[in-house]
Tab-separated table of C-alpha atoms and ligand atoms in Angstrom:
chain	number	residue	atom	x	y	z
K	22	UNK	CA	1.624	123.475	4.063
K	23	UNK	CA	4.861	125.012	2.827
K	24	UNK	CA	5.786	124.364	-0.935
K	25	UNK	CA	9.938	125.089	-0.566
K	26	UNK	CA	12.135	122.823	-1.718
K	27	UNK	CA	14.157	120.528	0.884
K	28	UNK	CA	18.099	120.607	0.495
K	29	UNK	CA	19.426	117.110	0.576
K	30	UNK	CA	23.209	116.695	0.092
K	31	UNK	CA	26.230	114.541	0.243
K	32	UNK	CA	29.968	114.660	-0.414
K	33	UNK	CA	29.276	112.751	-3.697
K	34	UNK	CA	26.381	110.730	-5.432
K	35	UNK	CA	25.517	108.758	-2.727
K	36	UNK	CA	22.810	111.157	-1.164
K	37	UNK	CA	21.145	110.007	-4.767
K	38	UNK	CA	20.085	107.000	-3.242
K	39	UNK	CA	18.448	108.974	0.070
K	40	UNK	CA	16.928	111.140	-3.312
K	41	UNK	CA	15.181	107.932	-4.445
K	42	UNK	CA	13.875	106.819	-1.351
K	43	UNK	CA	12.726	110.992	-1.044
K	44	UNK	CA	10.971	110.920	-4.379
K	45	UNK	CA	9.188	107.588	-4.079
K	46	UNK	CA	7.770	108.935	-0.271
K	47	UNK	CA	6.722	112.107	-0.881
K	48	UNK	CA	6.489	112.852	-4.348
K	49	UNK	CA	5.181	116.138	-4.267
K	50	UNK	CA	8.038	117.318	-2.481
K	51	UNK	CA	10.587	119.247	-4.389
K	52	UNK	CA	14.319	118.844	-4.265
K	53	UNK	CA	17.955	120.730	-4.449
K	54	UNK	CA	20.705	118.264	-4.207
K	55	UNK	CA	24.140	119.078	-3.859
K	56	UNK	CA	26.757	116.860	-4.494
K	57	UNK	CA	30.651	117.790	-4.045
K	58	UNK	CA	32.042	115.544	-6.563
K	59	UNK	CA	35.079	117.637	-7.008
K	60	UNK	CA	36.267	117.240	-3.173
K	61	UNK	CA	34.938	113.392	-2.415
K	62	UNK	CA	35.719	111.267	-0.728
K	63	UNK	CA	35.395	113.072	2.963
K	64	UNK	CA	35.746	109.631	4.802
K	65	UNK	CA	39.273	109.985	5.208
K	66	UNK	CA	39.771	113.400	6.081
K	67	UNK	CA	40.015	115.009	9.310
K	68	UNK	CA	37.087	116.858	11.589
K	69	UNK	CA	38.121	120.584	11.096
K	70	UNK	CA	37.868	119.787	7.102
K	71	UNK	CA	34.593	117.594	6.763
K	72	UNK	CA	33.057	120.261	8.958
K	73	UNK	CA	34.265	123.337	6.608
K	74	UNK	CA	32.923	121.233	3.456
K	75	UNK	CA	30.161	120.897	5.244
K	76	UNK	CA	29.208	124.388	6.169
K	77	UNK	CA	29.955	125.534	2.510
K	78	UNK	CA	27.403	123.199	1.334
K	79	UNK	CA	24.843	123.327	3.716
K	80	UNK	CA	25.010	127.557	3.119
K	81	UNK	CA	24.751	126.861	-0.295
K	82	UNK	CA	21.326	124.929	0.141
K	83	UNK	CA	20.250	127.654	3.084
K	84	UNK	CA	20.537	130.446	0.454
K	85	UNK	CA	17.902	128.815	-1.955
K	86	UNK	CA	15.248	129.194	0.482
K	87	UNK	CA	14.915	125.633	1.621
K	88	UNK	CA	12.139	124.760	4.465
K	89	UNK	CA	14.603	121.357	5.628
K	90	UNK	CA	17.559	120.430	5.148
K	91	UNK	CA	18.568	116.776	5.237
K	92	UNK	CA	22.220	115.381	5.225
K	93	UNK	CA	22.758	112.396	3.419
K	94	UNK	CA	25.694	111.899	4.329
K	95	UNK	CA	27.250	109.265	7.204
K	96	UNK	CA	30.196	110.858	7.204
K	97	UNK	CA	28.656	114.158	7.680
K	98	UNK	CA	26.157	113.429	10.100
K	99	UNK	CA	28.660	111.987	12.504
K	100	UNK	CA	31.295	114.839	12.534
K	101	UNK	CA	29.970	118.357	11.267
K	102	UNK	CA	26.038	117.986	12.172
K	103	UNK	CA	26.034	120.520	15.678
K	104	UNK	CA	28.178	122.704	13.354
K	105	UNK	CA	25.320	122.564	11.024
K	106	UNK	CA	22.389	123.014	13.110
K	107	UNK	CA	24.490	126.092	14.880
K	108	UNK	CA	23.954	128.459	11.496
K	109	UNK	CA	20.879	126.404	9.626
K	110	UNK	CA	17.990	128.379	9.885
K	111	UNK	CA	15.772	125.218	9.150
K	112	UNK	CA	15.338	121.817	10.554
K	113	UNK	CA	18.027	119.422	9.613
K	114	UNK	CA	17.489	115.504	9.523
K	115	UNK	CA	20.717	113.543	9.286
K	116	UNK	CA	20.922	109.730	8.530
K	117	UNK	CA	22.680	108.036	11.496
K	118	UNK	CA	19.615	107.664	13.645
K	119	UNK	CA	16.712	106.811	11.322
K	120	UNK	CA	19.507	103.438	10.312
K	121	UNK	CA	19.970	102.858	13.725
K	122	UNK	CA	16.065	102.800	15.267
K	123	UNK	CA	15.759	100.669	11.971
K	124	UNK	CA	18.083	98.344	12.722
K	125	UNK	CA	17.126	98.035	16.378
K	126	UNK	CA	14.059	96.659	14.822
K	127	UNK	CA	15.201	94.312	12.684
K	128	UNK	CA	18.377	91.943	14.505
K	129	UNK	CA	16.313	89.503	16.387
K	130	UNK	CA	19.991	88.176	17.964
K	131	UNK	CA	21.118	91.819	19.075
K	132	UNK	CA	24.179	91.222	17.146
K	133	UNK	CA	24.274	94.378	14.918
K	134	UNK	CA	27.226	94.853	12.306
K	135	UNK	CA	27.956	98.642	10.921
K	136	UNK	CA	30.164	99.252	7.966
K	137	UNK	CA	30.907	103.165	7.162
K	138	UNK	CA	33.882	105.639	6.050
K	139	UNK	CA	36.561	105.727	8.869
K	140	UNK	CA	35.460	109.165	9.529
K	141	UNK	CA	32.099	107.470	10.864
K	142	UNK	CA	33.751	104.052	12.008
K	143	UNK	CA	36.041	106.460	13.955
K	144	UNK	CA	33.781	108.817	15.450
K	145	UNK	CA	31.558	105.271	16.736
K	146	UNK	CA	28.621	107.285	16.119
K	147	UNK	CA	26.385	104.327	15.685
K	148	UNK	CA	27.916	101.726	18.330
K	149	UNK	CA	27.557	104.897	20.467
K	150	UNK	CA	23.699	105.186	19.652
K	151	UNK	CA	23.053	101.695	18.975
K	152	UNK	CA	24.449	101.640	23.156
K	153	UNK	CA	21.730	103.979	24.296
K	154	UNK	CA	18.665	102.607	23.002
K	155	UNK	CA	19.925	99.000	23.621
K	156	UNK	CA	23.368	98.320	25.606
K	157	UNK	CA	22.764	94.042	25.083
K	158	UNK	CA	23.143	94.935	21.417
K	159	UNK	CA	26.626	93.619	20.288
K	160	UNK	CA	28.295	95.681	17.574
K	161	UNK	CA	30.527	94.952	15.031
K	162	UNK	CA	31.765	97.602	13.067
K	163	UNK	CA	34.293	98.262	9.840
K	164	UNK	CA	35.813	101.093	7.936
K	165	UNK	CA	35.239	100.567	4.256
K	166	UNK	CA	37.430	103.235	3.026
K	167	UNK	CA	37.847	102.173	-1.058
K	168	UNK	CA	33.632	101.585	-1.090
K	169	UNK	CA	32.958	105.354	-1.881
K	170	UNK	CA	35.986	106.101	-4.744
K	171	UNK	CA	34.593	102.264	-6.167
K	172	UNK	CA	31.061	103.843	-6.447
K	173	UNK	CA	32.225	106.850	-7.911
K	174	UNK	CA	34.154	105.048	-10.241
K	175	UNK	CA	30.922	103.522	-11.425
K	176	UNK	CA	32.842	99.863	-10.530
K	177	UNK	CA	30.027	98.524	-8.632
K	178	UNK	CA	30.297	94.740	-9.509
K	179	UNK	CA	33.643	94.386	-11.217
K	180	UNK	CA	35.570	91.408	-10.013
K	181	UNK	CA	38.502	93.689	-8.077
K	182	UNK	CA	35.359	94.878	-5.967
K	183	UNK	CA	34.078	91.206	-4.996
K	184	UNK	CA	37.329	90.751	-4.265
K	185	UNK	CA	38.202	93.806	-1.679
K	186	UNK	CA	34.531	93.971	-0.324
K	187	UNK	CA	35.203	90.124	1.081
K	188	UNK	CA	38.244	91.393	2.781
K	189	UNK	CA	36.191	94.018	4.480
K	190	UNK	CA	33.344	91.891	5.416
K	191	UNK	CA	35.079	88.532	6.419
K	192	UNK	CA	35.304	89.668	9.896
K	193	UNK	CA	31.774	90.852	10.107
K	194	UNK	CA	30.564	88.076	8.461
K	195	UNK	CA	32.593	85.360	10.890
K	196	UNK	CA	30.931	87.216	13.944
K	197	UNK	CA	27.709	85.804	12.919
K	198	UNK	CA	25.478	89.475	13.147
K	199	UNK	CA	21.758	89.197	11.499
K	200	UNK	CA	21.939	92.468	10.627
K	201	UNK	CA	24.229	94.917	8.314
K	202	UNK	CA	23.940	98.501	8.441
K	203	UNK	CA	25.075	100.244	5.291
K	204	UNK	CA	26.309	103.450	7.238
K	205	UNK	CA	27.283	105.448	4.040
K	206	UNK	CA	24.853	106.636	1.616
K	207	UNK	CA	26.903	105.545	-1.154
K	208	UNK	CA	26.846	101.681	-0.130
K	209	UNK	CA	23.178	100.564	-1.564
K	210	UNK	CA	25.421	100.897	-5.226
K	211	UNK	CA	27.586	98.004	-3.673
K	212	UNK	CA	24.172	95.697	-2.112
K	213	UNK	CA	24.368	93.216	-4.669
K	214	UNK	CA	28.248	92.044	-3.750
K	215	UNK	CA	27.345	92.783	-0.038
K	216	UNK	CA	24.250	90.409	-0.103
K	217	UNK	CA	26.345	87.816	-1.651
K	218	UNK	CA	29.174	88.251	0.460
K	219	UNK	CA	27.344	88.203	3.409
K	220	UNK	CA	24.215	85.590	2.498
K	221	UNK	CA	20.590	85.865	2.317
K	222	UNK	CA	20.252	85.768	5.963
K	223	UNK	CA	21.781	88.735	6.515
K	224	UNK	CA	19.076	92.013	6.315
K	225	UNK	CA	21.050	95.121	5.168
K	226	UNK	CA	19.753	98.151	6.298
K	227	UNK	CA	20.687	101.288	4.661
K	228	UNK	CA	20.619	104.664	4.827
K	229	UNK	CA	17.429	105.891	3.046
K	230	UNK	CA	14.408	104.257	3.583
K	231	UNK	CA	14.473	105.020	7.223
K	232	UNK	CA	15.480	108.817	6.065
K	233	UNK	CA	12.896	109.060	3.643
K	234	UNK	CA	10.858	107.669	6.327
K	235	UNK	CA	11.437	109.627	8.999
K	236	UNK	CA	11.510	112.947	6.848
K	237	UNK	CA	7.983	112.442	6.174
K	238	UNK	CA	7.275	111.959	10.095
K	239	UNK	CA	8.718	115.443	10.635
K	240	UNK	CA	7.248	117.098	7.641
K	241	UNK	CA	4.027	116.139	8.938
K	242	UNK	CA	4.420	117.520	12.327
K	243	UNK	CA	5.869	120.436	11.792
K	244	UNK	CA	3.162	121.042	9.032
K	245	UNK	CA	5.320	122.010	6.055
K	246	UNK	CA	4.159	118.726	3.745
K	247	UNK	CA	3.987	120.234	0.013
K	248	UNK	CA	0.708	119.619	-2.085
K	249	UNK	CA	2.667	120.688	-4.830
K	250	UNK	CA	1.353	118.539	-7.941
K	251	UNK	CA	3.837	119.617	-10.024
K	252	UNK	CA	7.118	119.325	-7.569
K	253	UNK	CA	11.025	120.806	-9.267
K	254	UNK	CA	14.124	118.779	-8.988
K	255	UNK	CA	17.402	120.891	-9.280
K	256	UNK	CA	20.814	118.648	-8.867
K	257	UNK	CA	24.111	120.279	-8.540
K	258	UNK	CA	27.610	118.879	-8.644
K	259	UNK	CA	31.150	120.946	-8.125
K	260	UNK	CA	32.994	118.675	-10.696
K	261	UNK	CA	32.955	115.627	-13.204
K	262	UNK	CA	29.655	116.082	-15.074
K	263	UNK	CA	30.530	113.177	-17.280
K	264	UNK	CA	31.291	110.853	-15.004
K	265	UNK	CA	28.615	111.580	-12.778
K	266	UNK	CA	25.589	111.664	-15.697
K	267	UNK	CA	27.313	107.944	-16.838
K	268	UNK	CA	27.259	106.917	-13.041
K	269	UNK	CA	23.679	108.052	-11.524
K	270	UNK	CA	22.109	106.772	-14.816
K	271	UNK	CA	22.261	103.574	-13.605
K	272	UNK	CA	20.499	103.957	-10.576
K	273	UNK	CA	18.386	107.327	-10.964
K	274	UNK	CA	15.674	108.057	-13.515
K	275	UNK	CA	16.988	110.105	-16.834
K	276	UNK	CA	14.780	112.628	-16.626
K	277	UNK	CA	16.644	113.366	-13.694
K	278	UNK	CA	20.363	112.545	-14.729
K	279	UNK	CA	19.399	115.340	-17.824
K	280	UNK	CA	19.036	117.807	-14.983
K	281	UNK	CA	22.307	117.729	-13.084
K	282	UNK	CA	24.602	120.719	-13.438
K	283	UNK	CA	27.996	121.802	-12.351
K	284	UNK	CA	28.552	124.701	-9.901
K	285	UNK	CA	31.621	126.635	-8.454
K	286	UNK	CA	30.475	126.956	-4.675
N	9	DGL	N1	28.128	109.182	1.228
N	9	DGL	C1	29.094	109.513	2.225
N	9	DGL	C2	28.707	108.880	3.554
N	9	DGL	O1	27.560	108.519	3.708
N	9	DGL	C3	30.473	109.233	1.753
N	9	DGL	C4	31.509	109.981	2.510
N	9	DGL	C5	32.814	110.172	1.800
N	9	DGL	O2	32.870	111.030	0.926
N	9	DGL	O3	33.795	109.477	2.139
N	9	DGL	O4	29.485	108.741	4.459
């Protein structure tokens, strides 16, 4: 048993939704998010600079005495995550292969389709992995790059959105795949236009059940599950505490929105 808080962060808000899936899993676990609003979106940017973003955070969670570290971040966990694990002193859990055994599971045609930043598109960190366990599995994959600044902006089912996410998606959608993985944490915001777009037959799978999921799995193996009755919840940002409170309100409890605050790193 080990009552220390697991890190969980994310170049924005969308490691929020990998937070929900956390708190609903193992809810006497508690949490230190860390969010770097002030620098997101990391999609776009090259290797050497989602890797140093990602070491500053992740030694930012390390020095709060975390017993895990999870990175809820696609982006992340397809560039920077042997950086990470080189200097982490705990176990780290990223979110690329909990989606992918998930998805494995659920395309009865083996006709999987992945949409993520370009930085994960680009890196083909899922076809790659999807490939291994599977190599019949067909994969169709597209960068979403306007997705994470629409979700930031809170625009999550304003017309303009419909209107660029079927752009996106028509080509996905004409190959005929069974099954969508949402391979950015910040995409469950956007299932609503994605289900429509891409009809009910389509499953989505995103990024945090299966993390939540498979979190729990390790916790219990490695024996460091909290019995903590009365778990904490710390949630730091680096900029745009406004925005972000009006934002994560509408998909994260208030009690929790009240306890996000703004740090320099
Ligand atoms: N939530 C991040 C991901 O899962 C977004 C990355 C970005 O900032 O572009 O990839």
């Amino acid at each position: 048993m080990n009552s220390n808080p697991i890190g969980v962060f994310d170049s924005g808000i969308g490691g929020l939704t990998v937070v929900n899936e956390i708190l609903k899993q193992l809810p006497n676990e508690s949490i230190i998010y860390l969010g770097d609003t002030a620098r997101v979106p990391y999609g776009t940017r090259g290797k050497e600079v989602i890797t140093k973003f990602a070491l500053e955070l992740a030694n930012f969670l390390i020095r709060k005495k975390i017993k895990f570290l999870v990175v809820a971040c696609n982006t992340i966990s397809a560039i920077a995550l042997p950086e990470i694990e080189k200097i982490s002193p705990v176990h780290i859990l990223g979110v690329v292969d909990p989606a992918v055994k998930k998805a494995l599971k659920t395309t009865k045609i083996k006709k999987i389709g992945v949409i993520g930043t370009s930085g994960t598109i680009n890196s083909k960190v899922y076809e790659n992995k999807i490939k291994e366990l599977d190599s019949k599995i067909e994969v169709v994959s597209v960068a979403c790059p306007l997705f994470v600044p629409i979700t930031e902006e809170g625009f999550n089912e304003h017309e303009a959105t419909k209107m660029i996410a079927r752009e996106y998606l028509e080509q996905i959608k004409s190959s005929g795949v069974d099954t969508l993985i949402l391979g950015c944490t910040h995409y469950p915001l956007l299932d609503n236009v994605i289900q429509e777009i891409m009809g009910e037959n389509v499953v989505l799978v995103d990024s945090a059940q299966p993390t939540a999921k498979e979190l729990k799995k390790l916790l219990e193996e490695k024996k460091l599950l909290s019995e903590n009755s009365e778990p904490t919840y710390q949630f730091f940002i680096t900029d745009a505490p406004d925005r972000v409170y009006q934002i994560a309100s509408k998909f994260f409890s208030q009690n929790l929105v009240d306890r996000i605050k703004k740090i320099t790193l």
